């Protein structure tokens, strides 16, 4: 029978490319002190763009984690089975040093190199990044318990991924998770009801956790109420004598996205735990951990934006309508340039925060800037992700609404980082606390944004006037404005003039519209589009 039609004007798969071939990312890597990692980053980018790695990512989502509470004869096992693709992704991520490895690397720029790699690799698949990020974050908190750090630090900083529950000190590599929130409190962890009863050199925990992701991690940092108040504890899944610690997984969450990553509700019943830091100082103990996970929220959202914009750019370069490619049509170029501008600002700010993380121990300015910058970046970059991904999806038309395009998965993922590690309100209120308690952080922000552009200076003066009247109702407006001014200042300092002017004119000076594709007249769209990732 004759064919009914020929398949034409369809876009080839985006595969076999270097995800790290991204000008703003490569420039940030050099600028923030990790130029020595450029070749390694390109290796990561080529791996992330390979057909094999993309198949792992797809399989990890098609075959979702499965909970096994009991074995065949009725013993509790509380294990989660994952698709082999998930394990392959983690093997690469841990092996390339995106988990705890930078804490054992004395080279300047080690945390910057890790951030660039994490941002690149996360564009492939975000769910497996959860245990990677948590492992990176727990190490600073363990400094409050030197004996625990000595015991578990080598495994947590290892580049070996070794799945399966065994005695942690007998494994070549470890992953760590967190159990902070409970049903009744959520982000209000001081409302936690899990009880910690002293038992010699250890404690016994009884209670529950409401949102504990990656439950097959080897160790967990959790918060519980000790005799002297809320305290941080380390809970291993397997005890030193080889017996299973009580960690009863009641169910896995049925989440909007991030479905390759299991998120669970565990219950503790006389669960053995070791104290991390002083009793009653739980929140203070985990503060550095929270800063690290919020940095990864910003990096992850920048990755999600860049992945979506890359797919949109690839599509419009190959798809034609009305006699020419979409890429050659002025209005589509306007939309794409606006998306490119927003996502470049996200990459630049996230990598600036990674540089501050790397230098905070030896540079007082970066230490102060990191505290306020991570709060601003986590709030604003994560907030922008859903809008950017949604508009990038629309660039594909109906094709973008189809699962095979990859865009629906990016869209389902897009709200997540704005929720985890403190929602938008939590971060905005945290900014008010920083401004009230840490004047050096405000000075660091002021130094970052001052003297680079008259429009940004005018915005800074407006913020300074508003600080005298800042309250909870205005916290989001203040956080947004400070983040946008910071992003604009970084682009003025480091991006081509066309990109910086497009961002400042549209976001700082009010010359743009509310939707993407409304850059001010006169924007050098061609120069902005030159900054897109190479696909």
Coordinates of C-alpha atoms in Angstrom, one line a residue, residues 127-461:
X127 CA 16.2 13.2 41.0
X128 CA 19.5 11.4 41.7
X129 CA 21.0 14.7 42.6
X130 CA 19.1 14.7 45.9
X131 CA 21.4 12.2 47.8
X132 CA 24.4 13.7 46.0
X133 CA 23.5 17.2 47.4
X134 CA 22.6 15.9 50.9
X135 CA 25.9 14.1 51.1
X136 CA 27.8 17.3 50.1
X137 CA 25.9 19.2 52.7
X138 CA 26.2 17.0 55.8
X139 CA 29.9 17.2 56.1
X140 CA 30.1 20.7 57.5
X141 CA 27.5 19.8 60.1
X142 CA 29.6 16.8 61.2
X143 CA 32.4 19.1 62.2
X144 CA 30.3 19.5 65.4
X145 CA 31.1 15.8 66.2
X146 CA 34.7 15.2 65.4
X147 CA 34.6 11.5 66.3
X148 CA 31.7 10.9 63.9
X149 CA 33.5 12.9 61.2
X150 CA 36.6 10.8 61.6
X151 CA 34.6 7.6 61.4
X152 CA 32.3 8.5 58.4
X153 CA 34.2 11.4 56.7
X154 CA 36.3 9.1 54.5
X155 CA 33.3 7.3 53.1
X156 CA 31.3 10.5 52.6
X157 CA 34.1 12.2 50.7
X158 CA 34.8 9.1 48.6
X159 CA 34.3 8.9 44.8
X160 CA 32.9 5.4 45.0
X161 CA 29.2 4.7 44.9
X162 CA 28.4 1.5 46.7
X163 CA 24.7 0.8 47.0
X164 CA 23.2 -1.6 49.5
X165 CA 22.8 -1.4 53.3
X166 CA 25.9 -2.6 55.2
X167 CA 28.0 -1.4 58.1
X168 CA 29.0 2.1 57.0
X169 CA 32.6 1.9 58.1
X170 CA 33.0 -1.3 56.0
X171 CA 31.9 0.4 52.8
X172 CA 34.1 2.1 50.2
X173 CA 31.7 5.0 49.8
X174 CA 28.7 6.4 51.7
X175 CA 25.7 8.6 51.0
X176 CA 23.9 10.7 53.6
X177 CA 20.3 11.9 53.9
X178 CA 18.3 14.2 56.2
X179 CA 15.2 13.8 58.3
X180 CA 14.1 17.2 59.6
X181 CA 10.4 17.8 59.0
X182 CA 7.4 16.2 60.7
X183 CA 3.7 16.1 60.0
X184 CA 2.7 18.8 62.4
X185 CA 5.4 21.3 61.7
X186 CA 6.9 21.2 58.3
X187 CA 9.5 24.0 58.1
X188 CA 8.8 24.8 61.7
X189 CA 11.2 22.2 63.0
X190 CA 11.1 23.5 66.5
X191 CA 7.6 21.9 66.6
X192 CA 9.1 18.5 66.1
X193 CA 7.8 15.8 68.5
X194 CA 10.3 13.0 67.9
X195 CA 11.9 12.3 71.3
X196 CA 15.6 11.5 72.0
X197 CA 16.2 9.5 75.1
X198 CA 19.8 9.3 76.4
X199 CA 21.2 5.8 76.5
X200 CA 24.8 5.8 77.6
X201 CA 26.9 7.1 74.7
X202 CA 24.0 7.0 72.3
X203 CA 20.4 8.1 72.3
X204 CA 17.2 6.3 71.4
X205 CA 14.8 8.1 69.1
X206 CA 11.0 7.6 69.0
X207 CA 8.9 9.4 66.5
X208 CA 8.4 10.0 62.8
X209 CA 9.6 12.0 59.9
X210 CA 7.3 13.4 57.1
X211 CA 9.6 13.9 54.1
X212 CA 12.8 11.9 54.1
X213 CA 14.2 11.5 50.6
X214 CA 16.6 8.9 49.4
X215 CA 15.9 6.4 52.2
X216 CA 18.5 4.0 51.0
X217 CA 21.3 6.4 52.1
X218 CA 23.7 4.9 54.7
X219 CA 23.4 7.7 57.3
X220 CA 20.9 10.4 58.1
X221 CA 21.1 13.6 60.1
X222 CA 17.8 14.1 61.9
X223 CA 16.4 16.6 64.5
X224 CA 14.7 15.3 67.7
X225 CA 13.8 16.7 71.1
X226 CA 16.5 15.8 73.7
X227 CA 16.2 16.7 77.4
X228 CA 17.7 20.1 76.7
X229 CA 15.8 20.9 73.5
X230 CA 16.0 20.3 69.8
X231 CA 19.1 18.5 68.9
X232 CA 20.8 17.1 65.8
X233 CA 21.6 13.4 65.6
X234 CA 23.2 10.9 63.2
X235 CA 21.2 7.8 62.5
X236 CA 22.8 5.0 60.5
X237 CA 20.6 2.5 58.7
X238 CA 23.0 -0.3 59.8
X239 CA 24.6 -0.4 63.3
X240 CA 28.3 -1.1 63.9
X241 CA 27.4 -4.7 64.9
X242 CA 25.8 -5.3 61.6
X243 CA 22.1 -5.3 62.8
X244 CA 19.5 -3.1 61.1
X245 CA 18.6 0.1 62.9
X246 CA 14.9 0.7 63.3
X247 CA 13.9 2.7 60.3
X248 CA 10.4 1.7 59.3
X249 CA 9.4 3.2 56.0
X250 CA 5.7 3.6 56.1
X251 CA 5.2 4.7 52.5
X252 CA 6.8 6.5 49.6
X253 CA 5.4 9.9 48.5
X254 CA 3.5 10.1 45.3
X255 CA 5.1 13.3 44.0
X256 CA 4.4 15.8 41.2
X257 CA 7.9 15.3 39.8
X258 CA 11.4 14.1 40.9
X259 CA 9.9 10.7 40.6
X260 CA 13.2 8.8 40.1
X261 CA 14.1 9.8 43.7
X262 CA 12.2 8.1 46.5
X263 CA 10.9 10.3 49.3
X264 CA 9.6 8.5 52.3
X265 CA 7.9 8.6 55.7
X266 CA 10.1 6.7 58.2
X267 CA 9.2 6.0 61.8
X268 CA 11.7 5.6 64.6
X269 CA 11.1 3.2 67.5
X270 CA 14.0 3.2 70.0
X271 CA 16.2 3.9 67.0
X272 CA 19.9 4.2 67.9
X273 CA 21.4 7.6 67.2
X274 CA 24.6 9.6 68.0
X275 CA 24.4 13.3 69.0
X276 CA 25.9 15.9 66.6
X277 CA 26.7 19.1 68.5
X278 CA 25.3 20.2 71.8
X279 CA 21.8 19.4 73.1
X280 CA 19.4 22.2 72.3
X281 CA 21.6 23.5 69.5
X282 CA 20.1 21.5 66.7
X283 CA 19.2 24.4 64.4
X284 CA 22.6 26.0 64.9
X285 CA 24.3 22.7 64.1
X286 CA 22.6 22.3 60.8
X287 CA 22.9 25.9 59.6
X288 CA 26.0 25.2 57.4
X289 CA 24.2 22.2 56.0
X290 CA 21.2 24.3 55.0
X291 CA 23.5 26.8 53.3
X292 CA 25.0 24.0 51.2
X293 CA 21.7 22.5 50.2
X294 CA 20.3 25.9 49.3
X295 CA 23.4 26.5 47.1
X296 CA 22.5 23.3 45.3
X297 CA 18.9 24.4 45.0
X298 CA 20.1 27.4 43.1
X299 CA 22.5 25.4 41.0
X300 CA 19.8 22.8 40.3
X301 CA 17.3 25.4 39.2
X302 CA 19.9 27.1 37.0
X303 CA 20.5 23.7 35.5
X304 CA 16.8 23.1 34.9
X305 CA 16.5 26.5 33.2
X306 CA 19.5 26.0 31.0
X307 CA 18.3 22.5 30.0
X308 CA 14.9 23.8 29.0
X309 CA 16.3 26.7 27.1
X310 CA 18.8 24.4 25.3
X311 CA 15.9 22.2 24.2
X312 CA 14.0 25.2 23.0
X313 CA 16.9 26.6 21.0
X314 CA 17.6 23.2 19.5
X315 CA 13.9 22.9 18.4
X316 CA 13.6 26.3 16.8
X317 CA 16.8 25.9 14.9
X318 CA 15.5 22.8 13.2
X319 CA 11.7 23.5 12.9
X320 CA 10.3 25.6 10.1
X321 CA 6.9 27.3 9.8
X322 CA 5.6 29.8 7.3
X323 CA 8.5 29.5 5.0
X324 CA 11.5 29.9 7.4
X325 CA 12.9 28.3 10.5
X326 CA 11.4 29.4 13.8
X327 CA 14.9 30.6 14.8
X328 CA 14.8 33.1 12.0
X329 CA 11.5 34.6 13.0
X330 CA 11.8 37.9 14.9
X331 CA 9.3 37.2 17.6
X332 CA 10.6 33.8 18.4
X333 CA 14.1 35.3 18.6
X334 CA 12.8 37.8 21.0
X335 CA 11.3 35.1 23.2
X336 CA 14.5 33.0 23.0
X337 CA 16.7 35.9 23.8
X338 CA 14.7 36.8 26.9
X339 CA 14.9 33.2 28.0
X340 CA 18.7 33.2 27.3
X341 CA 19.1 36.4 29.3
X342 CA 17.2 35.0 32.3
X343 CA 19.0 31.7 32.4
X344 CA 22.4 33.3 31.9
X345 CA 21.7 35.5 34.9
X346 CA 20.8 32.3 36.9
X347 CA 24.0 30.5 35.9
X348 CA 26.2 33.6 36.7
X349 CA 24.7 34.1 40.1
X350 CA 24.7 30.5 41.1
X351 CA 28.4 30.2 40.1
X352 CA 29.2 33.4 42.0
X353 CA 27.7 31.8 45.1
X354 CA 29.8 28.7 44.5
X355 CA 32.9 30.9 44.4
X356 CA 31.9 32.5 47.7
X357 CA 31.4 29.0 49.2
X358 CA 34.9 28.0 48.0
X359 CA 36.6 31.1 49.5
X360 CA 34.4 31.7 52.5
X361 CA 36.9 30.2 54.9
X362 CA 39.7 32.5 53.9
X363 CA 37.9 35.7 52.6
X364 CA 35.8 37.7 55.0
X365 CA 33.9 39.4 52.2
X366 CA 32.9 36.2 50.6
X367 CA 32.0 34.7 53.9
X368 CA 29.6 37.6 54.6
X369 CA 28.3 37.7 51.0
X370 CA 27.7 33.9 51.0
X371 CA 25.2 34.2 53.8
X372 CA 23.0 36.8 52.1
X373 CA 23.8 35.7 48.6
X374 CA 22.7 32.1 49.0
X375 CA 19.4 33.3 50.5
X376 CA 18.8 35.7 47.7
X377 CA 19.9 33.2 45.0
X378 CA 17.9 30.3 46.4
X379 CA 14.8 32.4 46.5
X380 CA 15.0 34.1 43.1
X381 CA 16.7 31.5 40.8
X382 CA 14.3 28.8 42.1
X383 CA 11.3 31.1 41.6
X384 CA 12.2 31.8 38.0
X385 CA 12.6 28.2 37.0
X386 CA 9.0 27.4 36.5
X387 CA 8.4 30.5 34.4
X388 CA 11.4 29.8 32.2
X389 CA 10.7 26.1 31.7
X390 CA 7.0 26.8 30.9
X391 CA 7.9 29.4 28.2
X392 CA 10.7 27.1 26.8
X393 CA 8.1 24.3 26.6
X394 CA 5.8 26.6 24.6
X395 CA 8.6 27.2 22.1
X396 CA 8.1 23.6 21.1
X397 CA 4.4 24.0 20.7
X398 CA 2.3 20.8 21.1
X399 CA 5.5 18.8 20.7
X400 CA 6.7 20.2 24.0
X401 CA 3.6 18.9 25.8
X402 CA 4.5 15.3 24.8
X403 CA 6.5 13.2 27.2
X404 CA 9.1 12.2 24.6
X405 CA 10.3 15.7 24.2
X406 CA 11.7 15.8 27.7
X407 CA 10.0 19.1 28.5
X408 CA 7.2 17.7 30.7
X409 CA 9.7 16.1 33.0
X410 CA 11.6 19.4 33.3
X411 CA 8.3 21.2 34.0
X412 CA 7.2 18.8 36.7
X413 CA 10.6 19.3 38.3
X414 CA 10.6 23.0 38.1
X415 CA 8.7 24.0 41.4
X416 CA 10.7 21.6 43.6
X417 CA 13.8 23.6 44.5
X418 CA 11.7 26.6 45.5
X419 CA 10.0 24.3 48.1
X420 CA 12.8 22.2 49.4
X421 CA 15.1 23.6 52.1
X422 CA 12.7 26.4 52.9
X423 CA 10.0 27.7 50.6
X424 CA 9.9 31.2 49.3
X425 CA 8.4 32.7 52.4
X426 CA 11.0 30.9 54.6
X427 CA 13.8 32.3 52.6
X428 CA 12.4 35.8 52.5
X429 CA 11.9 35.8 56.3
X430 CA 15.5 34.5 56.6
X431 CA 16.6 37.6 54.7
X432 CA 15.0 39.8 57.3
X433 CA 16.9 37.9 60.0
X434 CA 20.2 38.3 58.2
X435 CA 19.6 42.0 57.7
X436 CA 18.8 42.4 61.4
X437 CA 21.6 40.3 62.8
X438 CA 24.5 40.4 60.3
X439 CA 25.3 43.9 59.1
X440 CA 28.4 42.6 57.4
X441 CA 26.2 40.6 55.0
X442 CA 24.3 43.7 53.9
X443 CA 27.6 45.5 53.4
X444 CA 28.8 42.6 51.3
X445 CA 25.7 42.8 49.1
X446 CA 26.1 46.6 48.8
X447 CA 29.7 46.1 47.7
X448 CA 28.7 43.6 45.0
X449 CA 26.0 45.9 43.4
X450 CA 27.5 49.4 43.8
X451 CA 29.2 51.5 41.2
X452 CA 28.7 49.3 38.1
X453 CA 25.6 50.9 36.5
X454 CA 23.6 54.1 37.3
X455 CA 20.3 52.2 37.1
X456 CA 21.4 49.6 39.6
X457 CA 22.7 52.3 41.9
X458 CA 19.3 53.9 41.8
X459 CA 17.7 50.6 42.6
X460 CA 20.1 50.1 45.5
X461 CA 19.2 53.4 47.0

